[in-house]
Amino acid sequence: MKNRIFFNDGWLFSDTFNESMLLPKCTGKFSEVRIPHTVAQTPFNSFDECVYQKLCVYRKFFNTETSWKSKKIILTFEGAAHSSEVFVNGKFAGRHDCGYTPFSLDITDFLLAAGKKNVLAVKLDSRETLNIPPFGNLIDYMTYGGIYREVYVDVRNPVYIQDVFVRTSSNHFETEIELNTDCIPEGYSLRQRVENSTGADVEPSAQIVTGIRGKKTLTAADAAPVVAWSLKNPALYNLVTELLDEKGKVSDTHCVRFGFRDIRFDSTGFYLNGIKVKLRGLNRHQSYPYVGYAMPKNMQYDDADILKFELGLNYVRTSHYPQSRHFLDRCDEIGLLVFTEIPGWQYIGDRNWKSAALDNVRDMIVRDRNHPSVFIWGVRINESADDDEFYERTNALAKKLDPSRPTGGVRCIRNSRLLEDVYTYNDFIHTGKNAGTARKQDVTDTEKGYMITEYNGHMFPTKAFDDEPHRTEHAVRHANVLDSAAKDPLIAGSSGWCAFDYNTHKEFGSGDRICYHGVMDMFRNPKTAAAVYKSQADADVTGDVLEVSSSMSIGDFPAGELNGIWIFTNADSVKVYSGTSFVAEYTREDSPYKYLPHGPILFEDRIGRRIIDEDGISEKYAASVKSVLNAVMRFGEKNLSVKDRLLLVKLFLLRVLDREKIKKLVSKYAGGWGKAGSVFRFEAYREGKLVSSILKAPGTEFSVSAKIIRNVLTEEETYDVTEIRLCVLDENSNLQTYCQEAVIAEASGAVELIGPRAVSLKGGTAGIYVRSCGVSGRGLVTITDWQNRVIKIPVSVKIKKR
Ligand code: GAL
């Protein structure tokens, strides 16, 4: 029987190193820490990446339990960045050279007698000079350091199930069971059953009992009836594999969660359960402000939820390394497809480096191959050059470990050698005015599948506090690429660069160690471009979406000329009013984006029907009158083009307009410098019902809104963290993008803050992280704004230790 003990508490940490710290007895300055842990908390931006690059030591004491007699004690680190040497009671127990994959060590023989206290010491190297992926050259992301994913010990019987891999095809499943040893006692057998999510057995054909002939056993069966894992209904099952001893008693149990689903790529696209899915995704870095990679389970869950439910994606690429199992678990649960890949960035190293990369292929696939959400393995170093000898090996290994999934490997070169199943290409062709995507045939002549794995990003960095035209352009560029990819049947889909802004090295970013490439900022607050994605999903995923790109403030535009106002919605239609006057109603057909499910709509004509309904101009001449009126408002009557002048004369001759009338209309419609601010209302309708509305009007009351994502923190495997998202809104809930004031946050009781107490708003938004501190009970977060207004947010902490 497996008995898992989490080792996330009670660690001692030193950010300096000397050899004696690995011995049972040592001196030195240690602080007490919990896992996930970062070797150095960092500021939000403007810091030197050297701060997290060091040799350090983690130590932990633990007793040998009497119940461990004749058991195997397996110690697992889920993620330690980047190179670890593990010592138990002063003796070297093993090492691991990758910060993104897990490793397990059998420490049974290193333990002291029952009741005695053991010392576990980890020498951790987080220097970027290591000769392992992703290091060796420049990298456009910070790599941090620390034991930043969970640690645990499994107490196992001497013969145990090491791994089970399940593959499915409609309701058929095949499994590979691997035991830890070849020496299996006589009479042992294996039994398997499939349970549905409520724990009920899937009968009758899912029961298998089989003898054991060696370390590896293969089984196959049909389960019926089953529900396929899909994006809308990600049905999950458990495969329970039991090892039975000669008396038929259960001696080990291994449970794997999986889904029944078929995936296929071909030149016509990507198919899930035989149905074509146009992949619409973004790239995710797993980093956060202050703590880098060190965020526990629920924060990983929240990110998956953000991608699916706030950005409406059906796919995410875990650029550029395997990410937390919690993140993948959540993707399985909510139906979010995942492209995961080995660590690396543009650079391929020497023989040893490549051998570490091959280990990474193995560790990634063995860890993640039961996740139904994972639909492709990235087995090339992101954006590296062709290297057939190397990539033949990564592909062969991937196929050996998982023949059921296609391989890809992200490249930025055209006509590169395709040893994989899918040509996965970073297409940065779009510069704003040209085509959104290159044509497949201009990139590769392969008949195999083709997908775009990155676009935009560095082509148009955008800060949440950039001016409106810039933020709007960012959104438009994302829409342009999405539409272009949607149009092209040869493109299986695309993932933009990227979901969230991220800290990066000095050679990249905006000079403050941030790449402002996200459609959300580092705190996961949305920029305008987020609305492009969110509005593509149906309301059952993202809710009713209605967003307008503009604050309708003329002063953010050269010469006060407000333009480029976009409406993002997944509703049937949007009605626009100026004050109480109806201007126009827009539907999906009005969008210039013809291939998107819900193309953004350009709100250009702010006069709309008012010219007919209120000003008595007939339908027949409305368009001409508006055109001439807009030109007069923009350039003045004296500066009209010849074409507009002729049109004006024509309208005068036809008595549609006269001098008096044109003066009246200009004064009515020309908002502008020296004129009162305008008021617009947008109403979104679905099946004739008002589902959402926005009022854009100059605000007079401004306050901080603080939204806590979860107000109950639960400690299970380790501490829990939640975010409080901050934004400054006016009385109509319009974001005050340029409010950069600071708030002071304080936490008391059962919670504490991560990061600084003083948090400045950036683009009118910010975030605060709150973490549990090992005690159950109530906590309070108090946020005081710059006008001494106070928001109190109660939080409670539950301890459910496992
Ligand atoms: C790509 C790279 C990403 C990121 C992006 C910025 O070339 O793969 O990691 O740097 O550019 O646009």
PDB file of C-alpha atoms in Angstrom, residues 5 10 36 64 223 269 297 314 331 383 394 399 402 422 434 475 504 509 548 601 611 616 633 638 676 700 761:
ATOM      1  CA  ILE A   5       3.975  11.842   3.485  1.00  0.00           C
ATOM      2  CA  GLY A  10      10.068  22.383   8.398  1.00  0.00           C
ATOM      3  CA  PRO A  36       7.273  25.801  -2.630  1.00  0.00           C
ATOM      4  CA  THR A  64      12.529   6.867  10.662  1.00  0.00           C
ATOM      5  CA  ALA A 223     -14.961  -0.056 -20.870  1.00  0.00           C
ATOM      6  CA  GLY A 269      -6.091  20.291 -38.892  1.00  0.00           C
ATOM      7  CA  LYS A 297      -1.492  24.177  -6.166  1.00  0.00           C
ATOM      8  CA  ASN A 314      -9.155  25.934 -25.799  1.00  0.00           C
ATOM      9  CA  CYS A 331      -6.418  21.515 -17.553  1.00  0.00           C
ATOM     10  CA  GLU A 383      13.422  27.941 -31.706  1.00  0.00           C
ATOM     11  CA  THR A 394      14.245  12.948 -29.018  1.00  0.00           C
ATOM     12  CA  LYS A 399       7.473   7.555 -29.655  1.00  0.00           C
ATOM     13  CA  ASP A 402       4.134   7.303 -25.903  1.00  0.00           C
ATOM     14  CA  VAL A 422       3.409  18.415 -36.776  1.00  0.00           C
ATOM     15  CA  ASN A 434       0.037  43.027 -43.495  1.00  0.00           C
ATOM     16  CA  ALA A 475      -5.695  43.991 -29.373  1.00  0.00           C
ATOM     17  CA  THR A 504      13.086  38.481 -18.146  1.00  0.00           C
ATOM     18  CA  GLY A 509      12.159  43.283 -22.218  1.00  0.00           C
ATOM     19  CA  VAL A 548     -15.213  48.403 -25.343  1.00  0.00           C
ATOM     20  CA  ILE A 601     -16.723  45.265 -34.193  1.00  0.00           C
ATOM     21  CA  ILE A 611     -29.269  61.756 -38.179  1.00  0.00           C
ATOM     22  CA  GLY A 616     -34.990  64.533 -40.116  1.00  0.00           C
ATOM     23  CA  MET A 633     -15.964  68.145 -38.073  1.00  0.00           C
ATOM     24  CA  LYS A 638     -12.812  75.503 -45.510  1.00  0.00           C
ATOM     25  CA  ALA A 676     -18.528  68.625 -22.960  1.00  0.00           C
ATOM     26  CA  THR A 700     -16.457  61.674 -10.802  1.00  0.00           C
ATOM     27  CA  LEU A 761      -1.153  50.546  -9.339  1.00  0.00           C
TER      28      LEU A 761
END
